[in-house]
Each structure stands twice: as structure tokens, then as C-alpha cells.
């Protein structure tokens, strides 16, 4: 009863009520909430902390950002609070701004997918995968909306498609369903710390995902851990570039990699028999990609 009373008092603050209403519709990070409610970041963070401490919100990390979402289920005694928040008068026009923000987020995701595919990326993947004979057990690190996972599932025994973005995973599941691919397991996990057992996989693919992670070396170590002796890693990444706009708009953490640095990281992770292929720049695009492969020694 005391918890219910504290929650009602907390929502007596109009800004907290607005924040709760917004995150009840979609997971949002602090920057997004600042743009929606129009108050200082410190104030938004304070309100989020209060709501989280009361158990009204949960916090999850995705692509370097903390996203806040509703933590209550309908059977919770405080669920009427959520209904009240959703039904409260939207005098500030939050709903319209939220729709615009979510539309822009979808546009960023689409841009991220179009950045290199289906040109350079698919050219290299076709060459890399042509020599691999099914059936194989495959892990796709950072599967996004599942384009590559579904393609691999056509010849693999089974695919584990892993990403931290819940919305992207849902789109990946829908894509697999449309194509009738039942041999894919979708996991929402952190690539730095995976739950899959060691030494079970034949192939790990990392397609333009490493520039999204905080610690690339740790992710490569996870890839090595999952592979059987003799298992292979296929890694596609961006060459170094100066397009800093991708950090904010697309959530990149690194402006590409020098191939030599990733080769050194692969050796440090225990990979051998390394190969490299670099693709020429595609027209006026500022981005180039390179492909690395490695084998976990028997």
C-alpha cells in the first residue's frame, strides 16, 4: 500500500507523468526524452531515477545508450497509474513529437541498412560463403533486422541470430517467418557476454557489427570461445573514415578499423590462418569495407 501511495505522489509531478506516458509507448533514452519534454537533461535524469527506484521503469543498454521502458505488468496493483498516465490530457503535444521521433528512428535504421548493402557487402559475402558447405551451426553477431541471418539459414543447419535491439529482432523474426525459416534462434544479448556454450559452433559471422560495440576485442574473444576447434570466423568491417555523423545518427562507436589492428586482435583472441580482402570504394561513397577470415586452431 505504501508503494502505491509513493507512486501516486511521484506522479503528482507533471514532468514525471509525461515521461511515464512516453516510455509506456516506446523505449526511450535520455537524449530522446529531453527533446520530447523540453527540460534539462539533469532534470530528466533525476525524474527517471525516481521512477526507476519506484519500480515503474526498467533500464537497458542498447548500442551505447540506456533505454527506459515500462516495468509494470497489468496484474500489478499500480497498473491504474499507467492507465491514468496514458489517458491524461496531452496539452504539451508529446504524442505528436513521439510519433515524429519514432519515424526518424526508423529512418536511421533503414539508412544504416542501406549504407553498404546490397553492393559492397553482398559482393564480399558471396565470395566468402561460396566455399562453405552446409550443414553448419552458425552464429550471426549483431543480426539487426535479420537480412544476413535469413540468407545463411538457407544453407545452414541452424543459425543463432543475436542482437541487443528488441525492435530489430522483432523485424528479424517477422522476416524469418515470411520466408518460412524455422532453423533460426533469436537471442537478445550483449555480444560481449553471451549465454551460448563454448566450443559448439562451426562458423561465426560478424557483418558490420563490430563498429557498434564498446570493446571489439572482447567480442572477438567471445567468437573464439563459441567456435569448435577448426571453426571459422568471417568478419566484414569498415575501413577507417572521417564520417563522424554516423556516431550520433547511426549509433556507431568506432569510425572504422585499420585491417592490421583487427588482424592483431584476431591473433590475440587465438585465431590463425588469417586472410584479408579489401574492396575498392564504391563510386562517391566515403565508405570502404574489408573482409577478414580466421580459423580456431584444432
mmCIF file of C-alpha atoms in Angstrom:
data_model
loop_
_atom_site.group_PDB
_atom_site.id
_atom_site.type_symbol
_atom_site.label_atom_id
_atom_site.label_comp_id
_atom_site.label_asym_id
_atom_site.label_seq_id
_atom_site.Cartn_x
_atom_site.Cartn_y
_atom_site.Cartn_z
ATOM 1 C CA UNK A 1 0.000 0.000 0.000
ATOM 2 C CA UNK A 2 2.896 2.327 0.838
ATOM 3 C CA UNK A 3 4.432 1.595 -2.593
ATOM 4 C CA UNK A 4 1.168 2.565 -4.277
ATOM 5 C CA UNK A 5 0.994 5.777 -2.246
ATOM 6 C CA UNK A 6 4.594 6.705 -3.115
ATOM 7 C CA UNK A 7 3.936 6.091 -6.812
ATOM 8 C CA UNK A 8 0.859 8.333 -6.787
ATOM 9 C CA UNK A 9 2.821 11.093 -5.084
ATOM 10 C CA UNK A 10 5.670 10.757 -7.590
ATOM 11 C CA UNK A 11 3.265 11.193 -10.485
ATOM 12 C CA UNK A 12 1.939 14.374 -8.959
ATOM 13 C CA UNK A 13 4.858 15.987 -10.782
ATOM 14 C CA UNK A 14 3.615 16.795 -14.333
ATOM 15 C CA UNK A 15 7.017 16.127 -15.940
ATOM 16 C CA UNK A 16 7.219 12.660 -14.407
ATOM 17 C CA UNK A 17 3.694 11.959 -15.618
ATOM 18 C CA UNK A 18 4.700 12.991 -19.152
ATOM 19 C CA UNK A 19 7.834 10.825 -19.036
ATOM 20 C CA UNK A 20 5.873 7.802 -17.826
ATOM 21 C CA UNK A 21 3.301 8.274 -20.594
ATOM 22 C CA UNK A 22 6.029 8.467 -23.246
ATOM 23 C CA UNK A 23 8.022 5.410 -22.154
ATOM 24 C CA UNK A 24 4.765 3.462 -21.855
ATOM 25 C CA UNK A 25 4.511 3.832 -25.646
ATOM 26 C CA UNK A 26 8.134 3.025 -26.611
ATOM 27 C CA UNK A 27 11.591 2.542 -25.012
ATOM 28 C CA UNK A 28 13.388 5.913 -24.993
ATOM 29 C CA UNK A 29 16.822 7.176 -23.982
ATOM 30 C CA UNK A 30 17.625 10.331 -22.021
ATOM 31 C CA UNK A 31 18.517 12.387 -25.101
ATOM 32 C CA UNK A 32 15.222 11.482 -26.748
ATOM 33 C CA UNK A 33 13.232 12.318 -23.621
ATOM 34 C CA UNK A 34 14.980 15.690 -23.307
ATOM 35 C CA UNK A 35 13.916 16.528 -26.861
ATOM 36 C CA UNK A 36 10.349 15.421 -26.164
ATOM 37 C CA UNK A 37 9.617 17.065 -22.808
ATOM 38 C CA UNK A 38 11.864 20.121 -23.298
ATOM 39 C CA UNK A 39 13.571 20.209 -19.906
ATOM 40 C CA UNK A 40 17.245 19.954 -18.941
ATOM 41 C CA UNK A 41 18.998 16.592 -19.119
ATOM 42 C CA UNK A 42 19.826 16.707 -15.404
ATOM 43 C CA UNK A 43 16.142 17.131 -14.604
ATOM 44 C CA UNK A 44 15.094 14.280 -16.909
ATOM 45 C CA UNK A 45 17.756 12.006 -15.365
ATOM 46 C CA UNK A 46 16.511 12.900 -11.871
ATOM 47 C CA UNK A 47 12.910 12.044 -12.780
ATOM 48 C CA UNK A 48 13.978 8.783 -14.458
ATOM 49 C CA UNK A 49 15.929 7.801 -11.350
ATOM 50 C CA UNK A 50 12.895 8.437 -9.166
ATOM 51 C CA UNK A 51 10.586 6.400 -11.414
ATOM 52 C CA UNK A 52 13.127 3.583 -11.682
ATOM 53 C CA UNK A 53 13.619 3.416 -7.901
ATOM 54 C CA UNK A 54 9.861 3.028 -7.523
ATOM 55 C CA UNK A 55 9.933 0.085 -9.925
ATOM 56 C CA UNK A 56 7.864 1.878 -12.560
ATOM 57 C CA UNK A 57 10.633 1.854 -15.192
ATOM 58 C CA UNK A 58 13.403 -0.529 -16.260
ATOM 59 C CA UNK A 59 16.739 0.464 -17.777
ATOM 60 C CA UNK A 60 18.508 -1.477 -20.554
ATOM 61 C CA UNK A 61 21.671 -0.772 -22.562
ATOM 62 C CA UNK A 62 21.477 -0.773 -26.372
ATOM 63 C CA UNK A 63 24.187 0.441 -28.766
ATOM 64 C CA UNK A 64 25.855 2.519 -26.073
ATOM 65 C CA UNK A 65 22.647 4.188 -24.806
ATOM 66 C CA UNK A 66 20.443 3.492 -21.779
ATOM 67 C CA UNK A 67 16.821 2.977 -22.803
ATOM 68 C CA UNK A 68 13.948 3.261 -20.344
ATOM 69 C CA UNK A 69 10.729 1.299 -20.689
ATOM 70 C CA UNK A 70 7.700 0.416 -18.623
ATOM 71 C CA UNK A 71 8.430 -2.125 -15.875
ATOM 72 C CA UNK A 72 4.870 -2.854 -14.730
ATOM 73 C CA UNK A 73 2.597 -5.692 -15.821
ATOM 74 C CA UNK A 74 -1.190 -5.392 -15.932
ATOM 75 C CA UNK A 75 -1.592 -7.539 -12.808
ATOM 76 C CA UNK A 76 0.431 -5.037 -10.757
ATOM 77 C CA UNK A 77 -1.706 -3.101 -8.263
ATOM 78 C CA UNK A 78 -0.256 0.123 -9.673
ATOM 79 C CA UNK A 79 -1.374 -0.562 -13.248
ATOM 80 C CA UNK A 80 -4.199 2.042 -12.944
ATOM 81 C CA UNK A 81 -1.375 4.607 -12.707
ATOM 82 C CA UNK A 82 -0.272 3.662 -16.206
ATOM 83 C CA UNK A 83 -3.810 3.925 -17.488
ATOM 84 C CA UNK A 84 -4.110 7.325 -15.837
ATOM 85 C CA UNK A 85 -0.834 8.478 -17.416
ATOM 86 C CA UNK A 86 -1.938 7.353 -20.882
ATOM 87 C CA UNK A 87 -5.340 8.989 -20.544
ATOM 88 C CA UNK A 88 -4.035 12.282 -19.136
ATOM 89 C CA UNK A 89 -4.548 15.330 -21.323
ATOM 90 C CA UNK A 90 -1.665 15.782 -23.754
ATOM 91 C CA UNK A 91 -1.632 19.563 -23.607
ATOM 92 C CA UNK A 92 2.086 19.689 -24.451
ATOM 93 C CA UNK A 93 1.708 17.731 -27.705
ATOM 94 C CA UNK A 94 4.040 14.931 -26.568
ATOM 95 C CA UNK A 95 2.291 12.241 -28.631
ATOM 96 C CA UNK A 96 2.826 14.034 -31.930
ATOM 97 C CA UNK A 97 6.513 14.618 -31.156
ATOM 98 C CA UNK A 98 6.912 10.981 -30.148
ATOM 99 C CA UNK A 99 5.488 9.824 -33.477
ATOM 100 C CA UNK A 100 7.960 12.059 -35.302
ATOM 101 C CA UNK A 101 10.846 10.767 -33.187
ATOM 102 C CA UNK A 102 9.954 7.104 -33.779
ATOM 103 C CA UNK A 103 9.596 7.760 -37.517
ATOM 104 C CA UNK A 104 13.060 9.360 -37.545
ATOM 105 C CA UNK A 105 14.438 6.368 -35.631
ATOM 106 C CA UNK A 106 13.055 4.007 -38.272
ATOM 107 C CA UNK A 107 14.596 6.181 -40.990
ATOM 108 C CA UNK A 108 18.002 5.922 -39.271
ATOM 109 C CA UNK A 109 17.705 2.146 -39.109
ATOM 110 C CA UNK A 110 16.843 1.994 -42.794
ATOM 111 C CA UNK A 111 19.793 4.265 -43.620
ATOM 112 C CA UNK A 112 22.099 2.051 -41.580
ATOM 113 C CA UNK A 113 20.966 -0.985 -43.563
ATOM 114 C CA UNK A 114 21.336 0.809 -46.895
ATOM 115 C CA UNK A 115 24.766 2.202 -46.049
ATOM 116 C CA UNK A 116 26.624 -0.587 -47.811
ATOM 117 C CA UNK A 117 24.107 -3.231 -48.817
ATOM 118 C CA UNK A 118 23.437 -4.789 -51.224
ATOM 119 C CA UNK A 119 26.534 -3.558 -53.046
ATOM 120 C CA UNK A 120 29.951 -3.976 -51.464
ATOM 121 C CA UNK A 121 28.792 -6.155 -48.592
ATOM 122 C CA UNK A 122 26.977 -8.764 -50.609
ATOM 123 C CA UNK A 123 29.782 -8.906 -53.154
ATOM 124 C CA UNK A 124 32.206 -9.893 -50.395
ATOM 125 C CA UNK A 125 29.814 -12.178 -48.559
ATOM 126 C CA UNK A 126 29.073 -14.124 -51.728
ATOM 127 C CA UNK A 127 32.774 -14.806 -52.186
ATOM 128 C CA UNK A 128 33.316 -15.685 -48.523
ATOM 129 C CA UNK A 129 30.390 -18.078 -48.162
ATOM 130 C CA UNK A 130 30.562 -19.781 -51.559
ATOM 131 C CA UNK A 131 33.222 -22.223 -50.333
ATOM 132 C CA UNK A 132 31.358 -23.188 -47.160
ATOM 133 C CA UNK A 133 29.397 -26.412 -47.325
ATOM 134 C CA UNK A 134 26.228 -26.931 -45.277
ATOM 135 C CA UNK A 135 25.131 -28.073 -42.844
ATOM 136 C CA UNK A 136 26.828 -25.791 -40.325
ATOM 137 C CA UNK A 137 25.877 -24.346 -36.959
ATOM 138 C CA UNK A 138 26.283 -20.584 -37.354
ATOM 139 C CA UNK A 139 26.132 -17.540 -35.061
ATOM 140 C CA UNK A 140 25.348 -14.102 -36.536
ATOM 141 C CA UNK A 141 26.765 -11.419 -34.225
ATOM 142 C CA UNK A 142 24.663 -8.252 -34.404
ATOM 143 C CA UNK A 143 21.997 -9.592 -36.748
ATOM 144 C CA UNK A 144 19.935 -6.371 -36.917
ATOM 145 C CA UNK A 145 16.751 -6.972 -38.915
ATOM 146 C CA UNK A 146 17.933 -10.409 -39.990
ATOM 147 C CA UNK A 147 18.815 -9.930 -43.659
ATOM 148 C CA UNK A 148 22.022 -11.946 -43.394
ATOM 149 C CA UNK A 149 20.703 -14.420 -40.793
ATOM 150 C CA UNK A 150 17.845 -15.452 -43.066
ATOM 151 C CA UNK A 151 20.187 -15.757 -46.043
ATOM 152 C CA UNK A 152 22.526 -18.003 -44.036
ATOM 153 C CA UNK A 153 19.593 -20.109 -42.810
ATOM 154 C CA UNK A 154 19.021 -21.252 -46.392
ATOM 155 C CA UNK A 155 22.122 -23.460 -46.223
ATOM 156 C CA UNK A 156 22.993 -23.741 -42.507
ATOM 157 C CA UNK A 157 21.848 -26.466 -40.117
ATOM 158 C CA UNK A 158 20.926 -23.825 -37.544
ATOM 159 C CA UNK A 159 21.532 -20.104 -37.030
ATOM 160 C CA UNK A 160 21.697 -18.211 -33.741
ATOM 161 C CA UNK A 161 20.897 -14.562 -34.556
ATOM 162 C CA UNK A 162 21.968 -12.198 -31.785
ATOM 163 C CA UNK A 163 21.257 -8.509 -31.239
ATOM 164 C CA UNK A 164 20.505 -6.176 -28.320
ATOM 165 C CA UNK A 165 17.898 -4.132 -30.183
ATOM 166 C CA UNK A 166 14.443 -5.538 -29.413
ATOM 167 C CA UNK A 167 12.761 -3.763 -32.330
ATOM 168 C CA UNK A 168 15.334 -5.019 -34.832
ATOM 169 C CA UNK A 169 14.978 -8.577 -33.505
ATOM 170 C CA UNK A 170 11.215 -8.429 -33.904
ATOM 171 C CA UNK A 171 11.671 -7.377 -37.533
ATOM 172 C CA UNK A 172 14.160 -10.226 -37.973
ATOM 173 C CA UNK A 173 11.630 -12.726 -36.606
ATOM 174 C CA UNK A 174 8.993 -11.402 -38.982
ATOM 175 C CA UNK A 175 11.430 -11.684 -41.908
ATOM 176 C CA UNK A 176 12.240 -15.297 -40.988
ATOM 177 C CA UNK A 177 8.538 -16.063 -40.667
ATOM 178 C CA UNK A 178 7.763 -14.639 -44.100
ATOM 179 C CA UNK A 179 10.435 -16.845 -45.645
ATOM 180 C CA UNK A 180 9.461 -19.919 -43.625
ATOM 181 C CA UNK A 181 12.862 -20.243 -41.930
ATOM 182 C CA UNK A 182 12.357 -22.286 -38.761
ATOM 183 C CA UNK A 183 16.055 -23.020 -38.177
ATOM 184 C CA UNK A 184 16.879 -19.649 -36.571
ATOM 185 C CA UNK A 185 17.041 -18.925 -32.836
ATOM 186 C CA UNK A 186 16.839 -15.221 -31.991
ATOM 187 C CA UNK A 187 18.630 -14.024 -28.856
ATOM 188 C CA UNK A 188 18.594 -10.570 -27.306
ATOM 189 C CA UNK A 189 22.005 -10.500 -25.636
ATOM 190 C CA UNK A 190 25.162 -8.463 -25.186
ATOM 191 C CA UNK A 191 27.829 -9.583 -27.670
ATOM 192 C CA UNK A 192 30.493 -9.065 -25.006
ATOM 193 C CA UNK A 193 28.903 -11.732 -22.743
ATOM 194 C CA UNK A 194 26.876 -14.433 -24.476
ATOM 195 C CA UNK A 195 24.989 -17.296 -22.845
ATOM 196 C CA UNK A 196 25.772 -19.844 -25.586
ATOM 197 C CA UNK A 197 28.011 -22.765 -24.574
ATOM 198 C CA UNK A 198 31.639 -22.828 -25.642
ATOM 199 C CA UNK A 199 33.053 -24.945 -28.449
ATOM 200 C CA UNK A 200 29.756 -25.766 -30.212
ATOM 201 C CA UNK A 201 29.704 -23.616 -33.377
ATOM 202 C CA UNK A 202 31.137 -24.140 -36.859
ATOM 203 C CA UNK A 203 31.008 -20.517 -38.007
ATOM 204 C CA UNK A 204 30.679 -17.032 -36.528
ATOM 205 C CA UNK A 205 29.840 -14.140 -38.855
ATOM 206 C CA UNK A 206 30.243 -10.507 -37.799
ATOM 207 C CA UNK A 207 28.913 -8.237 -40.526
ATOM 208 C CA UNK A 208 29.398 -4.512 -39.837
ATOM 209 C CA UNK A 209 28.583 -5.039 -36.164
ATOM 210 C CA UNK A 210 31.971 -4.532 -34.556
ATOM 211 C CA UNK A 211 31.882 -0.745 -35.041
ATOM 212 C CA UNK A 212 28.748 -0.690 -32.834
ATOM 213 C CA UNK A 213 30.308 -2.385 -29.782
ATOM 214 C CA UNK A 214 32.206 -0.843 -26.904
ATOM 215 C CA UNK A 215 35.033 -3.411 -26.720
ATOM 216 C CA UNK A 216 35.744 -5.126 -30.078
ATOM 217 C CA UNK A 217 38.498 -7.330 -28.628
ATOM 218 C CA UNK A 218 36.083 -8.781 -26.062
ATOM 219 C CA UNK A 219 33.558 -9.584 -28.797
ATOM 220 C CA UNK A 220 36.230 -11.335 -30.863
ATOM 221 C CA UNK A 221 37.190 -13.346 -27.776
ATOM 222 C CA UNK A 222 33.545 -14.423 -27.431
ATOM 223 C CA UNK A 223 33.559 -15.536 -31.070
ATOM 224 C CA UNK A 224 36.633 -17.671 -30.417
ATOM 225 C CA UNK A 225 35.033 -19.161 -27.293
ATOM 226 C CA UNK A 226 31.919 -20.298 -29.167
ATOM 227 C CA UNK A 227 33.731 -21.977 -32.056
ATOM 228 C CA UNK A 228 34.731 -25.624 -32.271
ATOM 229 C CA UNK A 229 38.387 -26.370 -32.969
ATOM 230 C CA UNK A 230 38.665 -25.823 -36.712
ATOM 231 C CA UNK A 231 35.675 -23.456 -36.681
ATOM 232 C CA UNK A 232 35.808 -20.284 -38.746
ATOM 233 C CA UNK A 233 35.203 -16.586 -38.229
ATOM 234 C CA UNK A 234 34.130 -14.330 -41.106
ATOM 235 C CA UNK A 235 34.346 -10.619 -40.295
ATOM 236 C CA UNK A 236 33.202 -7.737 -42.505
ATOM 237 C CA UNK A 237 34.058 -4.202 -41.371
ATOM 238 C CA UNK A 238 34.527 -0.612 -42.451
ATOM 239 C CA UNK A 239 37.919 0.841 -43.257
ATOM 240 C CA UNK A 240 38.832 3.950 -41.211
ATOM 241 C CA UNK A 241 36.815 7.006 -42.283
ATOM 242 C CA UNK A 242 36.013 10.572 -41.169
ATOM 243 C CA UNK A 243 32.206 10.468 -41.414
ATOM 244 C CA UNK A 244 31.541 11.486 -37.809
ATOM 245 C CA UNK A 245 27.801 11.885 -38.416
ATOM 246 C CA UNK A 246 27.430 8.095 -38.114
ATOM 247 C CA UNK A 247 28.237 8.311 -34.382
ATOM 248 C CA UNK A 248 25.042 10.165 -33.498
ATOM 249 C CA UNK A 249 22.726 9.259 -36.370
ATOM 250 C CA UNK A 250 23.548 5.552 -36.662
ATOM 251 C CA UNK A 251 24.914 4.711 -33.222
ATOM 252 C CA UNK A 252 28.407 3.769 -34.400
ATOM 253 C CA UNK A 253 31.046 3.610 -31.645
ATOM 254 C CA UNK A 254 34.099 3.473 -33.957
ATOM 255 C CA UNK A 255 34.938 5.244 -37.218
ATOM 256 C CA UNK A 256 36.022 2.034 -38.915
ATOM 257 C CA UNK A 257 39.122 -0.043 -38.223
ATOM 258 C CA UNK A 258 42.560 -0.476 -39.705
ATOM 259 C CA UNK A 259 42.617 -4.067 -41.016
ATOM 260 C CA UNK A 260 46.005 -4.602 -39.401
ATOM 261 C CA UNK A 261 44.620 -3.738 -35.962
ATOM 262 C CA UNK A 262 41.775 -6.240 -36.270
ATOM 263 C CA UNK A 263 44.164 -8.896 -37.576
ATOM 264 C CA UNK A 264 46.267 -8.357 -34.451
ATOM 265 C CA UNK A 265 43.128 -8.606 -32.281
ATOM 266 C CA UNK A 266 42.166 -11.872 -34.009
ATOM 267 C CA UNK A 267 45.594 -13.340 -33.331
ATOM 268 C CA UNK A 268 45.329 -12.210 -29.708
ATOM 269 C CA UNK A 269 41.950 -13.989 -29.496
ATOM 270 C CA UNK A 270 43.595 -17.185 -30.734
ATOM 271 C CA UNK A 271 42.701 -17.227 -34.431
ATOM 272 C CA UNK A 272 45.118 -18.492 -37.072
ATOM 273 C CA UNK A 273 45.241 -18.865 -40.877
ATOM 274 C CA UNK A 274 44.071 -15.276 -41.316
ATOM 275 C CA UNK A 275 43.079 -13.954 -44.743
ATOM 276 C CA UNK A 276 42.156 -10.433 -45.816
ATOM 277 C CA UNK A 277 40.317 -8.955 -48.793
ATOM 278 C CA UNK A 278 39.756 -5.222 -49.280
ATOM 279 C CA UNK A 279 37.126 -3.865 -51.656
ATOM 280 C CA UNK A 280 37.542 -0.698 -53.671
ATOM 281 C CA UNK A 281 35.433 2.338 -52.819
ATOM 282 C CA UNK A 282 32.014 2.216 -54.480
ATOM 283 C CA UNK A 283 31.612 5.371 -56.569
ATOM 284 C CA UNK A 284 31.275 8.526 -54.477
ATOM 285 C CA UNK A 285 30.678 6.630 -51.224
ATOM 286 C CA UNK A 286 33.096 7.593 -48.421
ATOM 287 C CA UNK A 287 32.964 4.032 -47.079
ATOM 288 C CA UNK A 288 35.114 1.040 -47.944
ATOM 289 C CA UNK A 289 34.869 -2.421 -46.476
ATOM 290 C CA UNK A 290 37.300 -5.240 -45.872
ATOM 291 C CA UNK A 291 36.834 -8.924 -45.110
ATOM 292 C CA UNK A 292 38.848 -10.960 -42.619
ATOM 293 C CA UNK A 293 38.611 -14.696 -42.036
ATOM 294 C CA UNK A 294 40.277 -16.793 -39.375
ATOM 295 C CA UNK A 295 40.311 -20.338 -38.063
ATOM 296 C CA UNK A 296 40.275 -21.540 -34.457
ATOM 297 C CA UNK A 297 43.219 -23.968 -34.310
ATOM 298 C CA UNK A 298 42.467 -27.625 -33.674
#
